[in-house]
């Protein structure tokens, strides 16, 4: 599937995620704040969680053995401060990879200010379909 190679997919497209760079061990993408807010006008915290899982999963796809599929198993997100810019920028980097799993850390910025950070552990498993 082409979207697996590109780290995209329907949810990312709907939310407005745009990749700035996409390498084997590092990815950087933006997400618009407008349209992704909670009732008080701030970026919804769930968008931070989505960014962490999406960026980390896209990097996991690049490391996953061909006969397996990547499955997120442990997501952590910490919200540090509200986003005040028109978009946030997420930077994900592979921290650790083995034959059976990968761990990716993601930092999210509003301008130059850190607004959230998180990580995702992904296991490589046999497809059940």
XYZ file of N, CA and C in Angstrom:
387
model
N 0.838 -1.188 0.000
C 0.000 0.000 0.000
C 0.876 1.242 0.000
N 0.602 2.124 -0.911
C 1.440 3.306 -1.069
C 1.456 4.185 0.178
N 0.310 4.346 0.876
C 0.292 5.226 2.042
C 1.212 4.718 3.146
N 1.484 3.409 3.197
C 2.417 2.891 4.194
C 3.831 3.353 3.894
N 4.183 3.419 2.612
C 5.507 3.905 2.233
C 5.684 5.385 2.553
N 4.613 6.142 2.454
C 4.698 7.585 2.631
C 4.409 8.046 4.049
N 3.900 7.142 4.902
C 3.561 7.545 6.260
C 2.311 8.386 6.315
N 1.429 8.268 5.318
C 0.212 9.079 5.263
C -0.999 8.324 5.749
N -2.047 8.355 4.962
C -3.285 7.680 5.305
C -4.422 8.665 5.461
N -5.653 8.162 5.454
C -6.839 9.026 5.479
C -6.937 9.927 6.714
N -6.618 9.417 7.899
C -6.726 10.244 9.108
C -5.745 11.412 9.056
N -4.511 11.130 8.648
C -3.500 12.190 8.553
C -3.914 13.244 7.537
N -4.471 12.808 6.420
C -4.925 13.749 5.396
C -6.077 14.605 5.915
N -7.023 13.981 6.622
C -8.177 14.704 7.156
C -7.759 15.760 8.176
N -6.752 15.437 8.992
C -6.294 16.362 10.023
C -5.342 17.424 9.483
N -4.817 17.223 8.270
C -3.943 18.217 7.653
C -2.471 18.035 7.946
N -2.043 16.814 8.249
C -0.620 16.572 8.520
C 0.170 16.681 7.217
N 1.282 17.409 7.301
C 2.167 17.607 6.147
C 3.590 17.264 6.569
N 4.185 16.297 5.867
C 5.563 15.903 6.188
C 6.559 16.900 5.603
N 7.495 17.346 6.439
C 8.575 18.228 6.011
C 9.801 17.410 5.629
N 10.036 16.322 6.367
C 11.132 15.406 6.054
C 10.734 14.028 6.544
N 11.269 13.023 5.867
C 10.893 11.640 6.187
C 12.059 10.741 5.821
N 12.845 10.382 6.831
C 14.009 9.534 6.635
C 13.794 8.222 7.386
N 14.743 7.324 7.332
C 14.566 6.023 7.974
C 14.433 6.137 9.493
N 15.225 7.003 10.131
C 15.235 7.103 11.585
C 14.711 8.423 12.134
N 14.195 9.281 11.252
C 13.723 10.598 11.694
C 12.626 11.092 10.763
N 11.594 11.691 11.341
C 10.527 12.289 10.546
C 10.092 13.596 11.201
N 9.705 14.542 10.361
C 9.244 15.840 10.839
C 7.995 16.212 10.059
N 6.948 16.635 10.781
C 5.685 16.960 10.129
C 5.001 18.098 10.873
N 4.083 18.769 10.171
C 3.298 19.833 10.784
C 1.825 19.434 10.818
N 1.105 20.068 11.738
C -0.333 19.892 11.886
C -0.938 21.267 12.137
N -1.952 21.680 11.362
C -2.572 22.983 11.634
C -3.352 22.948 12.944
N -3.316 24.050 13.674
C -4.082 24.148 14.913
C -5.560 24.349 14.578
N -5.845 25.245 13.629
C -7.230 25.509 13.239
C -7.891 24.232 12.728
N -9.073 23.968 13.241
C -9.796 22.768 12.863
C -9.486 21.570 13.742
N -8.474 21.705 14.608
C -8.069 20.607 15.487
C -8.045 21.059 16.949
N -9.008 21.920 17.305
C -9.033 22.508 18.647
C -10.123 21.889 19.518
N -9.959 22.110 20.815
C -11.008 21.758 21.768
C -11.913 22.989 21.942
N -12.981 22.915 22.745
C -13.945 24.027 22.819
C -13.370 25.384 23.218
N -12.218 25.416 23.871
C -11.637 26.693 24.303
C -10.712 27.305 23.264
N -10.608 26.677 22.097
C -9.803 27.226 21.014
C -8.348 26.789 21.010
N -7.960 25.954 21.968
C -6.588 25.457 22.008
C -6.504 24.138 21.255
N -5.296 23.801 20.809
C -5.093 22.516 20.156
C -5.540 21.402 21.091
N -6.376 20.522 20.589
C -6.883 19.408 21.388
C -5.727 18.479 21.762
N -5.658 18.079 23.020
C -4.588 17.204 23.481
C -4.537 15.887 22.730
N -5.678 15.435 22.246
C -5.712 14.210 21.461
C -4.933 14.328 20.167
N -4.786 15.550 19.656
C -3.992 15.749 18.440
C -2.519 15.485 18.721
N -2.065 15.845 19.938
C -0.687 15.511 20.315
C -0.509 14.001 20.330
N -1.466 13.291 20.913
C -1.403 11.836 20.930
C -1.406 11.256 19.532
N -2.249 11.817 18.660
C -2.289 11.340 17.277
C -0.948 11.577 16.593
N -0.373 12.760 16.780
C 0.923 13.061 16.159
C 2.005 12.092 16.624
N 2.057 11.837 17.919
C 3.073 10.915 18.437
C 2.879 9.539 17.814
N 1.652 9.022 17.848
C 1.421 7.683 17.312
C 1.631 7.637 15.804
N 1.193 8.657 15.101
C 1.306 8.651 13.641
C 2.768 8.726 13.181
N 3.523 9.662 13.735
C 4.930 9.814 13.349
C 5.713 8.549 13.728
N 5.507 8.067 14.942
C 6.232 6.875 15.387
C 5.863 5.657 14.548
N 4.594 5.505 14.228
C 4.172 4.368 13.410
C 4.759 4.435 12.014
N 4.829 5.640 11.466
C 5.397 5.765 10.117
C 6.876 5.382 10.116
N 7.593 5.723 11.184
C 8.995 5.314 11.283
C 9.103 3.804 11.511
N 8.189 3.250 12.288
C 8.193 1.802 12.519
C 7.993 1.039 11.215
N 7.169 1.584 10.321
C 6.931 0.931 9.025
C 8.228 0.757 8.241
N 9.140 1.688 8.410
C 10.411 1.634 7.676
C 11.378 0.597 8.237
N 11.126 0.146 9.463
C 12.013 -0.825 10.110
C 11.392 -2.213 10.203
N 10.127 -2.337 9.895
C 9.403 -3.585 10.085
C 9.815 -4.645 9.055
N 10.107 -5.864 9.514
C 10.393 -6.943 8.562
C 9.206 -7.160 7.617
N 9.505 -7.577 6.384
C 8.478 -7.685 5.348
C 7.332 -8.627 5.695
N 7.589 -9.688 6.457
C 6.538 -10.656 6.762
C 5.736 -10.298 8.014
N 6.021 -9.151 8.634
C 5.342 -8.716 9.845
C 4.675 -7.362 9.635
N 3.857 -6.952 10.609
C 3.237 -5.627 10.576
C 3.525 -4.909 11.891
N 3.666 -3.576 11.864
C 3.920 -2.834 13.096
C 2.608 -2.552 13.833
N 2.602 -2.790 15.150
C 1.420 -2.556 15.981
C 1.842 -1.776 17.226
N 1.291 -0.578 17.395
C 1.596 0.217 18.574
C 1.068 -0.449 19.829
N 1.898 -0.511 20.877
C 1.482 -1.189 22.104
C 1.533 -0.305 23.349
N 2.293 0.774 23.320
C 2.448 1.587 24.526
C 2.673 3.043 24.124
N 1.649 3.868 24.301
C 1.695 5.284 23.922
C 1.746 6.147 25.175
N 2.700 7.073 25.204
C 2.813 8.040 26.301
C 2.857 9.437 25.710
N 2.092 10.363 26.303
C 2.093 11.753 25.859
C 2.049 12.656 27.089
N 2.914 13.653 27.101
C 2.901 14.669 28.154
C 2.681 16.024 27.505
N 1.690 16.755 28.007
C 1.381 18.096 27.505
C 2.111 19.107 28.380
N 2.942 19.953 27.749
C 3.792 20.865 28.495
C 3.220 22.282 28.516
N 2.778 22.770 27.356
C 2.231 24.122 27.264
C 1.327 24.208 26.043
N 0.420 25.198 25.999
C -0.500 25.297 24.863
C 0.202 25.762 23.594
N -0.299 25.309 22.478
C 0.212 25.770 21.181
C -0.361 27.152 20.907
N 0.498 28.091 20.540
C 0.042 29.455 20.261
C 0.278 29.857 18.811
N 0.992 29.043 18.046
C 1.233 29.326 16.631
C 0.081 28.739 15.805
N 0.072 29.017 14.512
C -0.964 28.514 13.608
C -0.840 27.020 13.350
N 0.358 26.477 13.577
C 0.570 25.043 13.397
C 1.578 24.562 14.416
N 1.579 23.257 14.641
C 2.606 22.652 15.477
C 3.493 21.796 14.583
N 4.732 21.609 15.030
C 5.710 20.812 14.290
C 6.152 19.668 15.185
N 6.046 18.457 14.658
C 6.432 17.266 15.412
C 7.698 16.680 14.820
N 8.634 16.314 15.683
C 9.888 15.708 15.268
C 10.020 14.361 15.978
N 10.052 13.297 15.197
C 10.176 11.963 15.764
C 11.510 11.345 15.410
N 12.122 10.657 16.383
C 13.391 9.981 16.155
C 13.359 8.595 16.780
N 13.904 7.645 16.051
C 14.020 6.282 16.564
C 15.039 6.289 17.699
N 14.650 5.734 18.845
C 15.542 5.638 19.994
C 16.169 4.254 20.066
N 15.353 3.233 19.818
C 15.829 1.858 19.926
C 15.045 0.982 18.954
N 15.754 0.042 18.318
C 15.086 -0.889 17.406
C 15.723 -2.267 17.559
N 14.875 -3.291 17.521
C 15.341 -4.672 17.576
C 14.571 -5.468 16.526
N 14.789 -6.771 16.469
C 14.071 -7.599 15.491
C 12.566 -7.603 15.760
N 12.166 -7.425 17.012
C 10.762 -7.551 17.358
C 10.039 -6.282 17.743
N 10.770 -5.152 17.875
C 10.095 -3.920 18.302
C 10.938 -2.689 17.986
N 10.297 -1.541 18.164
C 10.962 -0.252 17.977
C 10.378 0.722 18.991
N 11.196 1.652 19.456
C 10.735 2.687 20.372
C 11.105 4.032 19.753
N 10.100 4.909 19.624
C 10.278 6.207 18.981
C 9.845 7.308 19.943
N 10.651 8.358 20.019
C 10.327 9.542 20.819
C 9.934 10.663 19.867
N 8.904 11.427 20.251
C 8.416 12.532 19.423
C 8.299 13.785 20.290
N 8.817 14.894 19.787
C 8.666 16.197 20.441
C 7.811 17.083 19.547
N 6.914 17.861 20.172
C 5.991 18.722 19.433
C 6.235 20.164 19.849
N 6.371 21.031 18.838
C 6.723 22.430 19.072
C 5.673 23.374 18.498
N 5.468 24.500 19.178
C 4.703 25.635 18.671
C 5.729 26.743 18.501
N 6.101 27.017 17.254
C 7.252 27.884 17.020
C 8.488 27.147 17.499
N 9.245 27.769 18.418
C 10.433 27.100 18.962
C 10.169 26.500 20.343
N 8.959 26.717 20.878
C 8.618 26.275 22.230
C 8.067 24.849 22.226
N 8.612 24.003 23.109
C 8.122 22.644 23.277
C 6.732 22.698 23.901
N 5.751 22.056 23.257
C 4.393 22.036 23.795
C 3.980 20.653 24.291
N 4.601 19.610 23.747
C 4.286 18.246 24.178
C 5.416 17.318 23.754
N 5.493 16.183 24.413
C 6.434 15.152 23.989
C 5.825 13.811 24.336
N 6.303 12.792 23.665
C 5.775 11.467 23.938
C 6.608 10.397 23.265
N 6.152 9.170 23.446
C 6.839 8.051 22.825
C 5.827 6.960 22.503
N 6.240 6.096 21.593
C 5.419 4.949 21.224
C 6.331 3.740 21.093
N 5.930 2.659 21.739
C 6.563 1.367 21.539
C 5.733 0.613 20.517
N 6.385 0.033 19.532
C 5.704 -0.688 18.465
C 6.293 -2.090 18.389
N 5.427 -3.083 18.367
C 5.871 -4.468 18.186
C 5.657 -4.853 16.741
N 6.523 -5.723 16.239
C 6.379 -6.276 14.897
C 5.759 -7.666 15.039
N 4.539 -7.825 14.515
C 3.794 -9.071 14.714
C 3.334 -9.645 13.375
N 2.965 -10.930 13.402
C 2.413 -11.570 12.207
C 1.017 -11.030 11.949
N 0.681 -10.735 10.691
C -0.673 -10.238 10.392
C -1.727 -11.305 10.723
N -2.865 -10.858 11.199
C -3.947 -11.785 11.532
C -5.009 -11.855 10.441
N -4.827 -11.149 9.387
C -5.817 -11.126 8.295
C -5.485 -12.190 7.284
